[in-house]
Amino acid sequence: MDSSVLIGPEALPALAELLFRPAVTRVFVLADGNTSRLCLPLLEKHLPPDYCLIEIPAGEEYKTLESCTTVWSTLTEQRADRHAVLVNVGGGVVTDLGGFAAALYKRGIRFVQVPTTLLAQVDASVGGKTGVDFQGYKNQLGVFQAPAAVFIEPQFLQTLDPRQLKSGYAEVLKHWLIADAAAFDQNRRLGWLTDDWTDIIRESVALKQRIVAQDPLESGPRKLLNFGHTVGHALESYLLTQPSREALHGEAVAAGLVCESWLSVQRGLLSSDDLDRIETFVFSVFDKIAFVSLETDAIAEFALQDKKNAGNTINCTLLNGIGNGVFDQPVTVVEIAESLRYYHRLSA
Ligand SMILES: NC(=O)c1ccc[n+]([C@@H]2O[C@H](COP(=O)([O-])OP(=O)(O)OC[C@H]3O[C@@H](n4cnc5c(N)ncnc54)[C@H](O)[C@@H]3O)[C@@H](O)[C@H]2O)c1
Ligand SMILES: O=C(O)C(=O)C[C@@H](O)[C@H](O)[C@H](O)COP(=O)(O)O
Ligand SMILES: [Zn+2]
């Protein structure tokens, strides 16, 4: 599942090198409404002049099979063959959906990822998880399929909204919590904001690649990368059903980091002092997500569809101390609801 990942000024020239090879019959570029406007200008000179743009609307609500149909229809109308390449230019919605659409078209054409949000640069573009949401559940349909390569240009982040930057930072925090206590400690002292994200991107990508290399198809240690997501995805999915109450993926994951750290304390795996450090750091970046305690049972129910589950057992990733994730820790839906009530009571 490992693909080459280029980060920095050499990334886009290397993309051009791949796309201009004679073996590539046609280049298709998938973007959303924002990335076609804000990111294509920087990319354009690295693309062949006859590339075909496929545009989908921006936002998680468009991470659907219907958007894939838009991609597949254009590929079909343009008679794309198996030597075509799909270039996914955008955040995690575009890289997940584009990877999935490419993997299914004619049983698979090559795709490359050009992630343009912090979240997609540190996490979503790497590791080969692709997919779309279905019937209200996150990434319910998907395949593991490695991109031909990933090209990361941190300059894209210059047009990114601060709320989106923070959302990406949740996945960085997750990486430190599961596998790098020293980075967690250093960065909680420094604060989250920086002018240059390149080092953080490099370190996060390397950490994720190390874990994915051990277990590309998530039968074991890759589940560590899902820390914060049992609760995070439940919250994100629930709020997607509520008009005007959407939380960004990273915002929901940040809440999930707190809830699942609390569950780790309940299991005797994490100290209360460490939970306190995690909460202080999380709430120095993120506002609390608003919900009423009456909603916690409905939110927790979504965890029954988590992909790490086996039968009726919800398998959570927890922390055995900061920097040391542990996977396959059974929790009940009642405990998930309790963790949400704990989060709800916290005064951020
Ligand atoms: N495959 C994985 O391993 C993985 C990992 C983490 C998250 N994800 C998925 O990623 C998705 C979230 O990704 P995201 O946070 O990037 O969201 P996103 O793709 O919706 O992008 C966020 C917003 O930023 C805009 N945008 C993108 N790049 C921009 C730029 N450079 N300047 C200005 N605006 C820009 C987009 O148009 C969108 O409105 C979720 O669906 C999540 O499930 C997947
Ligand atoms: O790469 C992984 O593995 C992850 O779990 C990374 C997560 O940050 C990401 O949100 C992923 O899409 C979650 O996948 P899912 O299998 O829980 O849908
Ligand atoms: Zn995630």
Coordinates of C-alpha atoms and ligand atoms in Angstrom, one line a residue:
M1 CA 0.0 0.0 0.0
D2 CA 3.1 2.2 0.1
S3 CA 3.4 4.8 -2.6
S4 CA 6.1 7.4 -3.1
V5 CA 5.3 10.6 -1.3
L6 CA 7.0 13.8 -2.4
I7 CA 6.8 16.8 -0.2
G8 CA 8.0 20.4 -0.9
P9 CA 9.1 22.3 -4.0
E10 CA 10.1 19.2 -6.0
A11 CA 6.6 17.7 -5.7
L12 CA 4.8 19.4 -8.6
P13 CA 7.7 19.1 -11.1
A14 CA 7.8 15.4 -10.3
L15 CA 4.0 15.2 -10.9
A16 CA 4.6 16.7 -14.3
E17 CA 7.3 14.2 -15.0
L18 CA 4.9 11.4 -14.4
L19 CA 2.0 12.9 -16.4
F20 CA 4.0 13.7 -19.5
R21 CA 5.2 10.1 -19.9
P22 CA 4.1 8.7 -23.3
A23 CA 2.5 5.8 -21.6
V24 CA -0.2 8.1 -20.1
T25 CA -2.9 8.4 -22.7
R26 CA -5.0 11.1 -21.0
V27 CA -4.9 13.1 -17.8
F28 CA -8.1 13.8 -15.8
V29 CA -8.1 16.2 -12.9
L30 CA -10.7 15.9 -10.2
A31 CA -11.3 19.0 -8.1
D32 CA -14.0 20.5 -6.0
G33 CA -15.5 24.0 -6.6
N34 CA -12.9 25.6 -4.3
T35 CA -9.8 23.7 -5.3
S36 CA -10.5 24.2 -9.0
R37 CA -10.5 28.0 -8.4
L38 CA -7.8 28.3 -5.7
C39 CA -5.4 25.4 -6.4
L40 CA -5.5 24.8 -10.1
P41 CA -3.7 28.1 -10.9
L42 CA -0.5 26.8 -9.1
L43 CA -0.8 23.4 -10.6
E44 CA -1.7 24.3 -14.2
K45 CA 1.8 24.6 -15.6
H46 CA 2.6 21.1 -14.4
L47 CA -0.4 19.5 -16.3
P48 CA -0.6 18.6 -20.0
P49 CA -2.5 21.3 -21.9
D50 CA -5.3 18.8 -23.0
Y51 CA -6.2 17.6 -19.5
C52 CA -9.9 17.2 -18.7
L53 CA -11.3 18.8 -15.5
I54 CA -14.0 17.0 -13.6
E55 CA -15.5 19.2 -10.9
I56 CA -17.7 18.2 -7.9
P57 CA -19.2 20.5 -5.3
A58 CA -17.2 21.0 -2.2
G59 CA -18.1 19.4 1.2
E60 CA -18.5 16.2 3.0
E61 CA -22.2 15.9 1.9
Y62 CA -20.9 15.4 -1.7
K63 CA -18.6 12.4 -0.7
T64 CA -21.2 10.2 -2.3
L65 CA -21.8 7.6 -5.0
E66 CA -23.6 10.3 -7.0
S67 CA -20.4 12.3 -7.1
C68 CA -18.5 9.2 -8.3
T69 CA -21.1 8.8 -11.0
T70 CA -20.1 12.3 -12.2
V71 CA -16.5 11.1 -12.4
W72 CA -17.4 7.8 -14.1
S73 CA -19.7 9.5 -16.6
T74 CA -17.0 11.9 -17.7
L75 CA -14.4 9.2 -18.0
T76 CA -16.8 7.1 -20.1
E77 CA -17.9 10.0 -22.3
Q78 CA -14.2 10.9 -22.9
R79 CA -13.4 7.3 -23.6
A80 CA -10.8 7.1 -20.9
D81 CA -8.8 3.9 -21.2
R82 CA -6.8 2.0 -18.6
H83 CA -3.7 4.1 -19.3
A84 CA -5.5 7.3 -18.2
V85 CA -4.4 8.9 -14.9
L86 CA -6.8 10.7 -12.5
V87 CA -5.2 13.5 -10.6
N88 CA -7.1 14.2 -7.4
V89 CA -6.6 17.9 -6.3
G90 CA -8.3 18.7 -3.1
G91 CA -8.9 17.8 0.5
G92 CA -9.7 14.4 1.9
V93 CA -13.1 14.4 0.3
V94 CA -11.6 14.7 -3.2
T95 CA -8.6 12.3 -2.5
D96 CA -10.9 9.6 -0.9
L97 CA -13.6 9.9 -3.5
G98 CA -11.2 10.2 -6.5
G99 CA -9.2 7.2 -5.3
F100 CA -12.3 5.1 -5.0
A101 CA -13.7 6.2 -8.4
A102 CA -10.4 5.5 -10.1
A103 CA -10.1 2.1 -8.4
L104 CA -13.5 1.0 -9.8
Y105 CA -13.4 2.5 -13.3
K106 CA -12.6 -0.3 -15.8
R107 CA -11.5 -2.3 -12.7
G108 CA -8.8 0.3 -11.9
I109 CA -6.9 3.1 -13.5
R110 CA -4.0 4.9 -11.9
F111 CA -4.6 7.9 -9.7
V112 CA -2.3 10.3 -8.0
Q113 CA -3.1 12.5 -5.0
V114 CA -2.4 16.2 -4.8
P115 CA -3.7 17.0 -1.3
T116 CA -4.5 20.7 -0.7
T117 CA -5.7 20.7 2.9
L118 CA -3.5 20.1 6.0
L119 CA -5.7 17.1 6.8
A120 CA -5.2 15.6 3.4
Q121 CA -1.5 16.3 3.4
V122 CA -0.8 14.8 6.8
D123 CA -3.3 11.9 6.6
A124 CA -5.9 11.3 3.9
S125 CA -3.7 11.2 0.9
V126 CA -1.4 8.6 2.4
G127 CA -2.0 4.9 3.0
G128 CA -4.5 3.9 0.3
K129 CA -7.8 4.1 2.2
T130 CA -10.4 5.4 -0.3
G131 CA -14.1 5.6 -0.2
V132 CA -17.4 7.5 0.1
D133 CA -20.1 7.9 2.7
F134 CA -23.3 5.8 2.4
Q135 CA -26.7 5.9 4.2
G136 CA -25.3 8.3 6.8
Y137 CA -22.2 6.2 7.7
K138 CA -18.7 7.5 7.1
N139 CA -16.6 5.7 4.4
Q140 CA -19.1 2.9 4.4
L141 CA -18.1 2.0 0.8
G142 CA -14.5 1.9 -0.1
V143 CA -11.4 0.0 -1.1
F144 CA -7.8 -0.1 -0.1
Q145 CA -6.0 1.1 -3.2
A146 CA -2.6 2.7 -3.3
P147 CA -2.2 5.9 -5.4
A148 CA 0.6 5.8 -8.0
A149 CA 2.2 8.6 -6.0
V150 CA 1.4 11.5 -3.6
F151 CA 2.6 15.0 -4.4
I152 CA 2.4 17.4 -1.4
E153 CA 3.0 21.2 -1.9
P154 CA 2.6 23.0 1.4
Q155 CA 2.1 26.3 -0.5
F156 CA -1.5 25.2 -1.2
L157 CA -2.2 25.8 2.5
Q158 CA -1.9 29.6 2.0
T159 CA -5.5 29.9 0.9
L160 CA -6.9 27.5 3.5
D161 CA -9.3 28.8 6.0
P162 CA -8.0 28.6 9.7
R163 CA -10.9 26.4 10.7
Q164 CA -9.8 23.9 8.1
L165 CA -6.2 24.1 9.2
K166 CA -7.2 23.3 12.8
S167 CA -9.3 20.4 11.5
G168 CA -6.1 18.9 9.9
Y169 CA -4.2 19.5 13.1
A170 CA -6.5 17.0 14.9
E171 CA -5.0 14.2 12.9
V172 CA -1.5 15.5 13.6
L173 CA -2.4 15.4 17.4
K174 CA -3.7 11.9 16.9
H175 CA -0.4 10.7 15.4
W176 CA 1.5 12.1 18.4
L177 CA -0.9 10.6 20.9
I178 CA -0.6 7.1 19.5
A179 CA 3.1 7.0 18.7
D180 CA 5.2 10.1 19.6
A181 CA 5.0 11.3 23.2
A182 CA 8.0 13.6 22.8
A183 CA 6.4 15.5 19.9
F184 CA 3.2 15.8 21.8
D185 CA 5.0 17.2 24.7
Q186 CA 7.1 19.6 22.7
N187 CA 4.2 20.9 20.6
R188 CA 1.8 21.4 23.5
R189 CA 4.4 23.8 24.9
L190 CA 4.9 25.6 21.6
G191 CA 1.2 25.9 20.6
W192 CA -0.4 24.8 17.4
L193 CA 0.1 27.6 14.9
T194 CA 3.1 27.8 12.6
D195 CA 4.1 29.7 9.5
D196 CA 5.6 26.7 7.8
W197 CA 3.9 23.3 8.1
T198 CA 6.5 21.4 6.1
D199 CA 8.3 19.7 9.0
I200 CA 5.0 18.7 10.7
I201 CA 3.7 17.3 7.4
R202 CA 7.0 15.3 6.8
E203 CA 6.9 13.9 10.3
S204 CA 3.2 13.0 10.3
V205 CA 3.5 11.4 6.9
A206 CA 6.5 9.3 8.0
L207 CA 4.7 8.2 11.2
K208 CA 1.6 7.2 9.2
Q209 CA 3.7 5.4 6.6
R210 CA 5.5 3.4 9.2
I211 CA 2.2 2.1 10.7
V212 CA 0.6 1.5 7.3
A213 CA 3.7 -0.5 6.1
Q214 CA 3.2 -2.9 9.0
D215 CA -0.5 -3.6 8.3
P216 CA -1.8 -2.0 5.0
L217 CA -5.2 -3.7 5.2
E218 CA -6.0 -2.8 8.8
S219 CA -6.2 -6.2 10.4
G220 CA -4.0 -5.1 13.3
P221 CA -1.7 -2.2 14.1
R222 CA -3.2 0.1 11.5
K223 CA -6.2 0.4 13.8
L224 CA -4.0 2.7 15.9
L225 CA -4.6 5.3 13.2
N226 CA -8.3 5.2 14.0
F227 CA -7.7 6.5 17.6
G228 CA -10.4 9.2 18.2
H229 CA -12.5 7.9 15.3
T230 CA -14.9 5.4 17.0
V231 CA -16.5 8.4 18.8
G232 CA -15.3 11.0 16.3
H233 CA -17.1 9.3 13.3
A234 CA -20.2 8.7 15.4
L235 CA -20.4 12.4 16.3
E236 CA -19.6 13.5 12.7
S237 CA -22.2 11.1 11.2
Y238 CA -24.8 12.2 13.8
L239 CA -24.3 15.9 13.1
L240 CA -24.4 15.3 9.4
T241 CA -28.1 14.3 9.9
Q242 CA -28.8 17.5 11.7
P243 CA -29.5 20.6 9.6
S244 CA -26.8 23.3 10.0
R245 CA -24.9 21.4 12.7
E246 CA -22.1 19.9 10.7
A247 CA -18.7 19.3 12.4
L248 CA -15.6 19.1 10.3
H249 CA -13.9 15.6 10.3
G250 CA -11.0 16.9 12.4
E251 CA -13.3 18.7 14.8
A252 CA -15.2 15.5 15.5
V253 CA -11.9 13.6 15.8
A254 CA -10.6 16.1 18.3
A255 CA -13.7 15.5 20.4
G256 CA -13.1 11.7 19.9
L257 CA -9.6 12.1 21.1
V258 CA -10.9 13.5 24.4
C259 CA -13.6 10.9 24.8
E260 CA -11.4 7.9 24.0
S261 CA -8.7 9.3 26.3
W262 CA -11.3 9.4 29.0
L263 CA -12.2 5.7 28.2
S264 CA -8.5 4.9 28.5
V265 CA -8.5 6.4 32.0
Q266 CA -11.6 4.2 32.9
R267 CA -9.6 1.1 31.8
G268 CA -6.7 2.1 34.0
L269 CA -4.5 2.6 31.0
L270 CA -4.0 6.4 31.1
S271 CA -3.4 8.6 34.1
S272 CA -5.8 11.5 35.0
D273 CA -2.8 13.9 34.7
D274 CA -2.3 12.7 31.1
L275 CA -6.0 13.1 30.3
D276 CA -5.7 16.6 31.7
R277 CA -2.7 17.4 29.4
I278 CA -4.6 16.0 26.4
E279 CA -7.8 18.1 27.2
T280 CA -5.8 21.2 27.8
F281 CA -4.0 20.9 24.4
V282 CA -7.2 19.9 22.5
F283 CA -9.2 22.8 23.9
S284 CA -6.3 25.3 23.3
V285 CA -7.0 24.6 19.6
F286 CA -10.7 23.5 19.3
D287 CA -14.0 24.8 20.6
K288 CA -16.2 22.2 22.2
I289 CA -18.8 20.7 19.9
A290 CA -22.3 21.5 21.1
F291 CA -24.8 18.8 21.7
V292 CA -27.3 18.1 24.5
S293 CA -26.9 15.2 26.9
L294 CA -30.2 13.7 25.6
E295 CA -28.5 13.2 22.2
T296 CA -25.6 11.1 23.5
D297 CA -27.4 7.7 23.1
A298 CA -28.3 8.5 19.5
I299 CA -24.7 9.6 18.8
A300 CA -23.2 6.5 20.4
E301 CA -25.5 4.2 18.3
F302 CA -23.5 5.2 15.2
A303 CA -20.4 3.4 16.7
L304 CA -22.3 0.1 16.1
Q305 CA -21.3 0.5 12.4
D306 CA -17.6 1.2 13.1
K307 CA -15.3 -0.8 10.7
K308 CA -13.1 -2.1 13.6
N309 CA -16.1 -3.9 15.2
A310 CA -16.4 -7.7 15.3
G311 CA -19.9 -9.0 15.7
N312 CA -21.5 -7.0 18.5
T313 CA -18.1 -5.9 19.9
I314 CA -17.1 -2.3 19.4
N315 CA -13.3 -2.4 19.2
C316 CA -11.8 0.9 20.2
T317 CA -8.2 2.1 20.0
L318 CA -7.2 3.5 23.4
L319 CA -4.0 5.0 24.9
N320 CA -1.8 3.0 27.2
G321 CA 0.0 6.2 28.2
I322 CA 0.6 9.1 25.8
G323 CA 2.5 8.0 22.7
N324 CA 1.4 4.4 23.1
G325 CA -1.8 3.5 21.4
V326 CA -3.4 0.0 21.9
F327 CA -6.0 -1.4 19.5
D328 CA -8.9 -3.9 19.8
Q329 CA -10.0 -2.7 23.2
P330 CA -13.7 -3.7 23.6
V331 CA -16.0 -1.0 24.7
T332 CA -19.8 -0.9 25.0
V333 CA -22.2 1.5 23.4
V334 CA -23.1 2.6 27.0
E335 CA -19.5 3.4 27.7
I336 CA -19.3 5.5 24.5
A337 CA -22.4 7.4 25.6
E338 CA -20.8 8.0 29.0
S339 CA -17.6 9.3 27.4
L340 CA -19.8 11.7 25.4
R341 CA -21.5 12.8 28.6
Y342 CA -18.1 13.4 30.2
Y343 CA -17.1 15.5 27.2
H344 CA -20.4 17.4 27.4
R345 CA -19.8 18.3 31.1
L346 CA -16.3 19.6 30.5
S347 CA -16.0 23.4 30.6
A348 CA -13.7 24.2 27.7
Ligands
LIG1 N1 -8.3 8.2 3.6 C1 -7.8 8.5 4.8 O1 -6.9 7.9 5.3 C2 -8.4 9.7 5.5 C3 -7.8 10.3 6.6 C4 -8.4 11.4 7.2 C5 -9.6 11.9 6.7 N2 -10.2 11.3 5.6 C6 -11.4 11.9 5.1 O2 -11.0 13.2 4.6 C7 -12.2 14.1 4.6 C8 -11.9 15.4 5.2 O3 -10.9 16.0 4.4 P1 -10.7 17.6 4.5 O4 -10.7 18.0 5.9 O5 -9.5 17.9 3.7 O6 -12.0 18.1 3.9 P2 -12.5 18.6 2.4 O7 -11.9 17.8 1.4 O8 -13.9 18.8 2.5 O9 -11.8 20.1 2.3 C9 -12.1 21.1 3.3 C10 -12.6 22.4 2.6 O10 -11.4 23.0 2.1 C11 -11.5 23.4 0.8 N3 -10.1 23.4 0.3 C12 -9.3 22.4 -0.1 N4 -8.1 22.8 -0.3 C13 -8.1 24.2 -0.2 C14 -7.1 25.2 -0.3 N5 -5.9 24.9 -0.6 N6 -7.5 26.5 -0.2 C15 -8.8 26.8 0.2 N7 -9.8 25.9 0.3 C16 -9.4 24.6 0.1 C17 -12.4 22.4 0.2 O11 -13.0 22.8 -1.0 C18 -13.4 22.2 1.3 O12 -14.4 23.2 1.3 C19 -13.3 13.3 5.4 O13 -14.2 12.8 4.5 C20 -12.5 12.2 6.0 O14 -13.3 11.0 6.2 C21 -9.6 10.3 5.0
LIG2 O1 -5.5 5.6 7.5 C1 -6.2 5.1 8.4 O2 -6.1 3.9 8.7 C2 -7.1 6.0 9.3 O3 -7.9 5.4 10.0 C3 -7.0 7.4 9.2 C4 -8.2 8.2 9.6 O4 -7.8 9.5 10.0 C5 -9.2 8.4 8.5 O5 -10.2 9.3 9.0 C6 -9.8 7.2 7.9 O6 -10.6 7.6 6.7 C7 -10.8 6.5 8.8 O7 -11.1 5.3 8.1 P1 -12.3 4.3 8.6 O8 -11.8 3.0 8.2 O9 -12.6 4.5 10.0 O10 -13.5 4.8 7.8
ZN3 ZN -9.5 10.8 10.3

